[in-house]
Amino acid sequence: MNPAAAPLPAAPIRYAGLSARTWKAIGLAALLCAAAALPFLVSSYRTFQFNLVLIYAIVLLGLNILTGYNGQISLGHGAFYAIGAYVAAILMDQFGWPYWATLPVAGAACFVFGFLFGLPALRLRGHYLALATFALAVAMPQILKYKHIEHWTGGVQGIVILKPQAPFGLGITPDQWLYLFTLAVLLVMFAIGWNLLRGRIGRALVAIRDHPVAAEAMGVPAALYKTLAFGVSALFTGVAGALGAVVVQFVAPDSFTALLSISFMIGIVIGGVASISGAFYGALFLQFVPNFADQISKAAPWAIYGVFLLAFVYLMPAGVAGFVRLAWMRMRGLRGRGETSPHRAGV
Amino acid sequence: MALLEVTGLSAGYGAVDVLREVSFSVEQGGITAILGANGAGKTTLLRAVCGMLRRRGSIRFDGRHIGKDATEDIARLGIAHVPDGRGTFLDLTTEENLRIGAYVRRDRDAVAQDMERMFGYFPRLRERRRQQAGTLSGGEQQMLAVSRALMLRPRLLLLDEPSFGLAPLVVRDIFRILRAINAEQGVGVLLVEQNAGLALDLADAAYVLETGKVVMSGTAGTVRSDEAVRRAYLGY
Amino acid sequence: MEAFLHQVFSGLATGGIYASLALALVMIYQSTNHINFAQGEMAMFSTYLAWSMIDAGMPYWWAFLLTVSISFVAGVAIERIIIRPVENAPVLSVVTVFVALLVIFNSVAGWIFTYTIKTFPSPFPEQPLFGNRYVSSHELGSIGITLLVLLALYLFFRFTPLGLAMRAAAQNPLSSRLAGIRVGWMLALGWGLAAAVGAVAGMLVAPIVYLEPNMMSGVLLYAFAAALVGGIDNPFGAVVGGFLVGVLENLVGAYVIGTELKLTVALVLIVGVLLFKPAGMFGRVFVSRV
C-alpha cells in the first residue's frame, strides 16, 4: 500500500463554482430583497398579513429559545405577548408615546416578567411547567378584564390605537411603512437571536436541556441561564406583542386567550423545534392556514391545527425545518458522491 | 427436549451488546446455575429470556420459540421471573402482591391453596399479609418476590441473585424451599448467582459467564471442581 | 349565616365536580405520569353527545348511561391509537399530543354544535329538598352522584382483580408484565374510566355553567388545582382536594376578592402548590435520582 496514495480530505464540494456556504448567503440575500420588495408588489391586505407573519416569526424565535433550545415547555407565551401589546397600547394611548419608542419598553417589561416567572419555573419540569404556564395563559384574559385596572387597560373593550404614518414624508402607505419597520426590527431580533444561539450561550442552553446534571457539574450556572432564557424569550415575545398592537391597531383581553399561547406552541412544533428558520415556517403556517380553513367553518382552523399537530408529532417531529435540513443534506450527499473521485483527492 | 433451550443469544442495551452468542439450557425439572462476576451479563441474560430488552438468537421454551414474544406473553406461558431488586409492588399489601402473581390464573380455589402454601413456606409473610409491602424488610421482600413468582404456578422459575443482601438464615430458607419445589413439583429453575457455592450446591448444571460469553459449562460437580472456577469464584 | 352556608354547599357541589375531574386526571397521571390537558374538552364533548341524545327525545338517564359508555370506549380508543405511539417520546411531544386533542375536541364541538349557548337539563327537581334555603336539588344531587361514582371506583379498584391489576400496572409496569398483565390495555382502561368520569362531571356541571364549547376551561383549571392540592398521584387526595378547592373558590370569591378573578385564584393555587408543596397534601414526594 503506497502511503502517498492515502486519501486526503476531499476538497469542499462546489456547485457551479461556489461553495455551499456562499450559496446559502446568496439565498438569504435574495430572500431579504424579496421580503423588502414585497409590500410594493402585493395588495395592502397581503402586506398586513405578511407583517403578521414577521411578527409571529419573532415570537416563535423567542419561544424556541426557551422551549426548543433550553427545553422549558411554555404553554403561556400568549401572556407575554399580551403584556407587550398592552404596554405599547397604554404608552401610546395614555401617554402619547411614539410607536417605535414603545418597543424597548415592552421588551424590557417582558424581560422582567419573564425572568420573574422563570425563577419559580426552575423548580418545575416537563408537564408541570407546561401546566403552570397553561394556567397563566388561561387566567390572563380575566386578569386583563379586572375592573380595578380598567382605567389602564380599557377593560373588556380594550384600547384602540391610531396607525402611524410613514416618517420623513416618504411616499409610501402606512401599511408598507409598518411592514418595513417590522422587517427591520425582525432583522435586529434575529441577529441577536442568532448570535445568542450559535455561540457559547446557545450551547450552554442545549447542554442544560439535554444533560442538566452534567452541565451543572461542568460549571454552567444552570439556574441563571434558565431564568435568563425565560427573560430573553419573553423579551422577544413582548417586542412582537408591541408590534402586533401597532399593526392590528387594537388590544383587548379576548385577543389573548389560552388559544393564542397554544397557537405559538403549534408554530414551533410545526416550524421546527430548536431551529431558527423554523420560526418562519411556523409563522407562515399560523398566518395562512386559518385563511384556507376559515372558508370551511369558523371552527375548522383549530381542528386542522390539531390534526396537523398530531401528524407532525408522529411523522415529522423535527418540524418543517428538520425536513428541509434533511432534504438539503440528502441533496448534498447525492451531489457529493458524483463529484468526489479518487483522482481529485490529491488535488 | 429441554425445558429451556437457548442458542446463540446476543442481547444488550442501546447499541452495545452485553451478551455475545450465549448458549445454555435448563432440563425438564432441572436446576441450572449461571455464575459470573459483576458485569458479566447475568442479569441481562435473564432479562433477555423474558423479552425485557432487545435480543437476537434462538430461545425455545418446551420447544416453542419465544424469542420475539412480549414479556407478558412469556409470563403467561409459565415462566416466572424474580428480578434483581425484587420488583415488589411497594404500595400494595403483601397479600395483594401474591394475588397479582396469580392474576393470569383461572383456577381460583387452587390459587387460594397456593397462597396458603406460600404462607406455609414463609410464615413471616402471613404475619404481614395486610401490611404494605414497602414496609417489609429486604429479606421479607425477597421471600415475597419468590412467593409471588410461585403463585403463577410456573414451569420455569428465573431467579436473579436471590441471596443478594440477605442474612444467611433467610438465604438458607429460600434455597431450601427452592429445592423442595423443584423436587416436589418438577419446576425448572434458572438461577443467577454471585454466591457460587450456594448456587452449585443447589444446581445440577452450571455455566460460567465472563464478559458476555460462556467460558465454562458442565454439571455442577464438574464446574465446582474446576481449578479456575474454584480460585475465581469459590475463593480457594 | 345563611349566605355563608349557601356558599359552602354550592362550593361542595362544584367541588364534587372538581373532585371527579381531578380523579380522572390522577388516574391518568398515576398510570402514565402524564397530565391530560385534554380532559376538560373530552368531558365537554361527551356532554354535547348527551345533549344531542336528550334533544332527540331520549330520556335523561338513558342518555346519561349511554354517554358514559360511549365516553369509556372513546377513552380506551384514544389511548390505544393516539397516545400509545408517543408513550416513550420526549415530554414536549407528549404535551403537544395532549394539546392537539384539546384543540381538536374543542373545535369539532364548535363545528358540529355551534357556539351558541345551550341549556342542559338537570335530572333533579327545581324545588329545593324540603324547601331548604341553603342548597338546590341539583347541587345536592351533584354531590350525591359524585360520591356514588367515587364509591364505585373505590370498590372497583380495591376489591376486584381487574382493579388490582390496574393499580399494579400503574405503580410498577415492569413487575406487572412479569406477572403476565397486559400493561398497555390497563392504561387504555384507565383512560376509558377517566373519560367516563369526565363525562359525568361534564353532565353535572353543564346545567350550572350552560353548555358551550369553552365551558370546561375554567373547570379544568380548578380540577388541576384540586389534583395538585390533594397530591397528583393520590386518588383520595384528588377527591379531598376537589371539595376543598370548590369551597375555597366560593368563599374567596364571595368574601375576599370578588368573583372576577376566580381563574387567578386557580393559577395562584397551582403555582403555589407546585412551588411550595409539590406533593400536595397526600401525595408522595418524588426524589429524582441523579
Tab-separated table of C-alpha atoms in Angstrom, chain C:
chain	number	residue	atom	x	y	z
C	1	MET	CA	-75.017	32.829	58.135
C	2	GLU	CA	-77.474	31.668	55.552
C	3	ALA	CA	-75.402	33.157	52.799
C	4	PHE	CA	-72.301	31.516	54.189
C	5	LEU	CA	-73.909	28.075	54.301
C	6	HIS	CA	-75.196	28.585	50.832
C	7	GLN	CA	-71.708	29.342	49.602
C	8	VAL	CA	-70.364	26.280	51.362
C	9	PHE	CA	-72.943	23.925	49.871
C	10	SER	CA	-72.576	25.486	46.474
C	11	GLY	CA	-68.845	25.071	46.880
C	12	LEU	CA	-69.296	21.427	47.790
C	13	ALA	CA	-71.399	20.872	44.712
C	14	THR	CA	-68.897	22.381	42.323
C	15	GLY	CA	-66.209	20.827	44.481
C	16	GLY	CA	-67.669	17.435	43.748
C	17	ILE	CA	-67.349	18.147	40.065
C	18	TYR	CA	-63.768	19.272	40.511
C	19	ALA	CA	-63.175	16.139	42.519
C	20	SER	CA	-64.468	13.931	39.711
C	21	LEU	CA	-62.384	15.654	37.095
C	22	ALA	CA	-59.363	15.715	39.382
C	23	LEU	CA	-59.821	11.993	39.936
C	24	ALA	CA	-59.815	11.432	36.202
C	25	LEU	CA	-56.588	13.435	35.961
C	26	VAL	CA	-54.994	11.488	38.786
C	27	MET	CA	-55.982	8.150	37.266
C	28	ILE	CA	-54.205	9.020	34.080
C	29	TYR	CA	-51.256	10.570	35.882
C	30	GLN	CA	-50.800	7.550	38.120
C	31	SER	CA	-50.608	5.131	35.254
C	32	THR	CA	-48.740	7.193	32.710
C	33	ASN	CA	-47.087	10.095	34.553
C	34	HIS	CA	-48.727	12.401	32.071
C	35	ILE	CA	-51.101	15.261	32.705
C	36	ASN	CA	-54.073	15.052	30.402
C	37	PHE	CA	-54.586	18.631	29.244
C	38	ALA	CA	-57.491	17.498	27.120
C	39	GLN	CA	-59.558	16.053	29.963
C	40	GLY	CA	-61.880	19.049	30.128
C	41	GLU	CA	-62.575	19.178	26.410
C	42	MET	CA	-63.252	15.458	26.307
C	43	ALA	CA	-65.787	15.910	29.095
C	44	MET	CA	-67.368	18.810	27.249
C	45	PHE	CA	-67.672	16.768	24.087
C	46	SER	CA	-69.310	13.936	25.986
C	47	THR	CA	-71.782	16.398	27.411
C	48	TYR	CA	-72.667	17.554	23.919
C	49	LEU	CA	-73.286	13.947	22.937
C	50	ALA	CA	-75.682	13.617	25.838
C	51	TRP	CA	-77.330	16.858	24.840
C	52	SER	CA	-77.967	15.631	21.306
C	53	MET	CA	-79.493	12.447	22.618
C	54	ILE	CA	-81.757	14.318	25.002
C	55	ASP	CA	-82.598	16.808	22.298
C	56	ALA	CA	-83.639	13.905	20.103
C	57	GLY	CA	-86.060	12.789	22.763
C	58	MET	CA	-84.137	10.224	24.773
C	59	PRO	CA	-84.974	10.168	28.485
C	60	TYR	CA	-82.268	11.751	30.638
C	61	TRP	CA	-80.905	8.714	32.451
C	62	TRP	CA	-80.698	6.611	29.284
C	63	ALA	CA	-78.750	9.387	27.640
C	64	PHE	CA	-76.585	9.620	30.731
C	65	LEU	CA	-75.719	5.946	30.722
C	66	LEU	CA	-75.197	5.782	27.004
C	67	THR	CA	-72.922	8.812	27.071
C	68	VAL	CA	-70.859	7.383	29.882
C	69	SER	CA	-70.456	4.105	27.981
C	70	ILE	CA	-69.522	5.799	24.726
C	71	SER	CA	-67.039	8.000	26.552
C	72	PHE	CA	-65.473	4.946	28.111
C	73	VAL	CA	-64.971	3.285	24.759
C	74	ALA	CA	-63.672	6.505	23.243
C	75	GLY	CA	-61.194	6.899	26.083
C	76	VAL	CA	-59.853	3.404	25.509
C	77	ALA	CA	-59.604	4.052	21.786
C	78	ILE	CA	-57.805	7.358	22.219
C	79	GLU	CA	-55.195	5.789	24.455
C	80	ARG	CA	-54.552	2.897	22.117
C	81	ILE	CA	-54.481	4.896	18.914
C	82	ILE	CA	-53.258	8.363	19.734
C	83	ILE	CA	-51.344	8.204	22.982
C	84	ARG	CA	-49.638	4.867	22.582
C	85	PRO	CA	-47.267	5.950	19.777
C	86	VAL	CA	-45.838	8.695	21.974
C	87	GLU	CA	-45.715	6.730	25.215
C	88	ASN	CA	-41.953	6.978	25.392
C	89	ALA	CA	-41.423	10.139	23.409
C	90	PRO	CA	-39.886	13.307	24.873
C	91	VAL	CA	-42.128	15.400	27.098
C	92	LEU	CA	-42.661	18.116	24.525
C	93	SER	CA	-44.092	15.603	22.075
C	94	VAL	CA	-46.443	14.191	24.667
C	95	VAL	CA	-47.633	17.616	25.801
C	96	THR	CA	-48.131	18.541	22.155
C	97	VAL	CA	-50.320	15.500	21.583
C	98	PHE	CA	-52.489	16.382	24.563
C	99	VAL	CA	-52.768	19.964	23.390
C	100	ALA	CA	-53.706	18.701	19.933
C	101	LEU	CA	-56.500	16.591	21.442
C	102	LEU	CA	-57.697	19.593	23.419
C	103	VAL	CA	-57.819	21.718	20.334
C	104	ILE	CA	-59.487	19.070	18.178
C	105	PHE	CA	-62.244	18.306	20.664
C	106	ASN	CA	-62.890	21.970	21.294
C	107	SER	CA	-63.117	22.936	17.657
C	108	VAL	CA	-65.047	19.893	16.470
C	109	ALA	CA	-67.604	20.557	19.194
C	110	GLY	CA	-67.907	24.118	17.972
C	111	TRP	CA	-68.144	22.915	14.393
C	112	ILE	CA	-70.846	20.356	14.938
C	113	PHE	CA	-72.839	22.002	17.686
C	114	THR	CA	-72.079	25.698	17.011
C	115	TYR	CA	-71.019	28.188	19.613
C	116	THR	CA	-74.482	29.243	20.710
C	117	ILE	CA	-75.015	28.581	24.345
C	118	LYS	CA	-77.381	25.739	25.051
C	119	THR	CA	-79.165	24.730	28.190
C	120	PHE	CA	-78.537	21.308	29.580
C	121	PRO	CA	-81.226	19.778	31.728
C	122	SER	CA	-80.738	18.686	35.274
C	123	PRO	CA	-82.309	15.384	36.260
C	124	PHE	CA	-83.145	16.815	39.662
C	125	PRO	CA	-86.292	18.768	40.502
C	126	GLU	CA	-86.432	22.539	40.540
C	127	GLN	CA	-87.647	22.833	44.089
C	128	PRO	CA	-85.026	22.513	46.762
C	129	LEU	CA	-85.285	19.494	49.004
C	130	PHE	CA	-87.673	20.110	51.890
C	131	GLY	CA	-87.817	23.723	50.734
C	132	ASN	CA	-84.463	24.467	52.373
C	133	ARG	CA	-82.715	27.692	51.568
C	134	TYR	CA	-79.126	26.530	51.507
C	135	VAL	CA	-78.720	24.098	48.709
C	136	SER	CA	-80.570	23.440	45.471
C	137	SER	CA	-81.664	19.983	44.462
C	138	HIS	CA	-79.220	19.940	41.618
C	139	GLU	CA	-76.362	20.799	43.918
C	140	LEU	CA	-77.417	18.107	46.339
C	141	GLY	CA	-77.882	15.666	43.514
C	142	SER	CA	-74.469	16.526	42.119
C	143	ILE	CA	-72.827	15.845	45.419
C	144	GLY	CA	-74.744	12.591	45.653
C	145	ILE	CA	-73.792	11.369	42.213
C	146	THR	CA	-70.181	12.398	42.672
C	147	LEU	CA	-69.982	10.432	45.889
C	148	LEU	CA	-71.643	7.434	44.255
C	149	VAL	CA	-69.163	7.467	41.384
C	150	LEU	CA	-66.256	7.805	43.767
C	151	LEU	CA	-67.569	4.952	45.885
C	152	ALA	CA	-67.994	2.743	42.837
C	153	LEU	CA	-64.450	3.479	41.709
C	154	TYR	CA	-63.098	2.825	45.163
C	155	LEU	CA	-64.811	-0.537	45.372
C	156	PHE	CA	-63.662	-1.421	41.886
C	157	PHE	CA	-60.011	-0.644	42.492
C	158	ARG	CA	-59.904	-2.076	45.960
C	159	PHE	CA	-61.820	-5.300	45.625
C	160	THR	CA	-61.827	-6.546	42.058
C	161	PRO	CA	-58.951	-8.410	40.372
C	162	LEU	CA	-59.056	-6.087	37.400
C	163	GLY	CA	-58.882	-3.074	39.667
C	164	LEU	CA	-55.930	-4.628	41.432
C	165	ALA	CA	-54.209	-5.283	38.130
C	166	MET	CA	-54.758	-1.698	37.040
C	167	ARG	CA	-53.290	-0.396	40.259
C	168	ALA	CA	-50.345	-2.707	39.872
C	169	ALA	CA	-49.789	-1.683	36.266
C	170	ALA	CA	-49.835	1.966	37.258
C	171	GLN	CA	-47.351	1.508	40.077
C	172	ASN	CA	-44.913	-0.906	38.580
C	173	PRO	CA	-45.396	-1.709	34.913
C	174	LEU	CA	-42.349	-3.925	34.714
C	175	SER	CA	-43.276	-6.231	37.574
C	176	SER	CA	-46.804	-6.284	36.212
C	177	ARG	CA	-45.576	-7.546	32.868
C	178	LEU	CA	-43.620	-10.234	34.644
C	179	ALA	CA	-46.885	-11.340	36.210
C	180	GLY	CA	-48.481	-11.569	32.772
C	181	ILE	CA	-50.539	-8.370	32.979
C	182	ARG	CA	-51.041	-6.628	29.658
C	183	VAL	CA	-49.960	-3.221	30.853
C	184	GLY	CA	-50.879	-1.427	27.650
C	185	TRP	CA	-54.510	-2.450	27.961
C	186	MET	CA	-54.548	-1.480	31.629
C	187	LEU	CA	-53.501	2.020	30.608
C	188	ALA	CA	-56.229	2.072	27.997
C	189	LEU	CA	-58.801	1.022	30.584
C	190	GLY	CA	-57.569	3.785	32.848
C	191	TRP	CA	-58.172	6.260	30.069
C	192	GLY	CA	-61.592	4.808	29.483
C	193	LEU	CA	-62.545	5.199	33.118
C	194	ALA	CA	-61.130	8.713	33.202
C	195	ALA	CA	-63.161	9.650	30.139
C	196	ALA	CA	-66.295	8.144	31.668
C	197	VAL	CA	-65.806	10.016	34.931
C	198	GLY	CA	-65.124	13.185	32.971
C	199	ALA	CA	-68.393	12.711	31.112
C	200	VAL	CA	-70.265	12.507	34.403
C	201	ALA	CA	-68.555	15.675	35.599
C	202	GLY	CA	-69.457	17.476	32.397
C	203	MET	CA	-73.092	16.486	32.592
C	204	LEU	CA	-73.296	17.622	36.198
C	205	VAL	CA	-71.705	20.995	35.606
C	206	ALA	CA	-73.488	21.860	32.370
C	207	PRO	CA	-76.790	22.860	33.992
C	208	ILE	CA	-74.848	25.337	36.128
C	209	VAL	CA	-72.475	26.956	33.638
C	210	TYR	CA	-74.515	26.333	30.459
C	211	LEU	CA	-73.316	24.237	27.595
C	212	GLU	CA	-70.886	25.804	25.195
C	213	PRO	CA	-67.546	24.627	23.793
C	214	ASN	CA	-65.474	26.631	26.253
C	215	MET	CA	-67.409	25.679	29.346
C	216	MET	CA	-64.768	23.397	30.783
C	217	SER	CA	-61.630	25.504	30.620
C	218	GLY	CA	-62.185	27.171	33.977
C	219	VAL	CA	-63.411	23.923	35.493
C	220	LEU	CA	-60.348	22.121	34.228
C	221	LEU	CA	-58.058	24.694	35.756
C	222	TYR	CA	-59.731	24.166	39.103
C	223	ALA	CA	-59.533	20.433	38.679
C	224	PHE	CA	-55.784	20.772	38.091
C	225	ALA	CA	-55.510	22.869	41.215
C	226	ALA	CA	-57.544	20.306	43.146
C	227	ALA	CA	-55.445	17.407	41.924
C	228	LEU	CA	-52.248	19.217	42.857
C	229	VAL	CA	-53.539	20.281	46.250
C	230	GLY	CA	-54.519	16.722	47.024
C	231	GLY	CA	-51.428	15.154	45.568
C	232	ILE	CA	-51.239	14.436	41.864
C	233	ASP	CA	-50.646	10.732	42.365
C	234	ASN	CA	-53.238	10.151	45.066
C	235	PRO	CA	-56.893	9.493	44.175
C	236	PHE	CA	-58.105	10.089	47.706
C	237	GLY	CA	-56.213	13.360	47.697
C	238	ALA	CA	-57.859	14.345	44.426
C	239	VAL	CA	-61.280	13.940	45.975
C	240	VAL	CA	-60.438	15.852	49.123
C	241	GLY	CA	-58.666	18.465	47.062
C	242	GLY	CA	-61.680	18.845	44.828
C	243	PHE	CA	-64.141	19.552	47.606
C	244	LEU	CA	-61.657	21.805	49.342
C	245	VAL	CA	-60.944	23.848	46.237
C	246	GLY	CA	-64.643	24.128	45.438
C	247	VAL	CA	-65.490	25.561	48.822
C	248	LEU	CA	-62.390	27.766	48.786
C	249	GLU	CA	-63.281	29.174	45.392
C	250	ASN	CA	-66.709	30.173	46.564
C	251	LEU	CA	-65.638	31.612	49.892
C	252	VAL	CA	-62.698	33.527	48.458
C	253	GLY	CA	-64.891	34.769	45.659
C	254	ALA	CA	-67.683	35.835	47.975
C	255	TYR	CA	-65.708	37.313	50.837
C	256	VAL	CA	-62.211	38.195	49.700
C	257	ILE	CA	-61.561	39.294	46.155
C	258	GLY	CA	-64.815	39.130	44.313
C	259	THR	CA	-65.855	36.751	41.622
C	260	GLU	CA	-63.939	38.253	38.733
C	261	LEU	CA	-60.536	36.835	39.448
C	262	LYS	CA	-61.544	33.257	40.089
C	263	LEU	CA	-59.188	31.889	37.483
C	264	THR	CA	-56.339	33.835	39.001
C	265	VAL	CA	-57.083	32.107	42.281
C	266	ALA	CA	-56.699	28.788	40.496
C	267	LEU	CA	-53.474	29.990	38.930
C	268	VAL	CA	-52.086	31.075	42.288
C	269	LEU	CA	-53.089	27.746	43.818
C	270	ILE	CA	-51.423	25.799	41.052
C	271	VAL	CA	-48.192	27.742	41.056
C	272	GLY	CA	-48.178	27.917	44.826
C	273	VAL	CA	-48.602	24.190	45.319
C	274	LEU	CA	-46.057	23.353	42.656
C	275	LEU	CA	-43.532	25.597	44.319
C	276	PHE	CA	-44.053	25.036	47.999
C	277	LYS	CA	-45.592	21.621	48.387
C	278	PRO	CA	-45.389	19.764	45.090
C	279	ALA	CA	-46.587	16.555	46.652
C	280	GLY	CA	-49.783	18.208	47.809
C	281	MET	CA	-51.460	17.033	50.960
C	282	PHE	CA	-51.390	13.307	50.395
C	283	GLY	CA	-49.074	12.691	47.505
C	284	ARG	CA	-45.620	11.254	47.579
C	285	VAL	CA	-42.569	13.429	47.296
C	286	PHE	CA	-40.682	12.348	44.244
C	287	VAL	CA	-36.955	12.407	44.661
C	288	SER	CA	-35.222	12.195	41.364
C	289	ARG	CA	-32.074	10.162	41.415
C	290	VAL	CA	-29.099	11.691	39.734
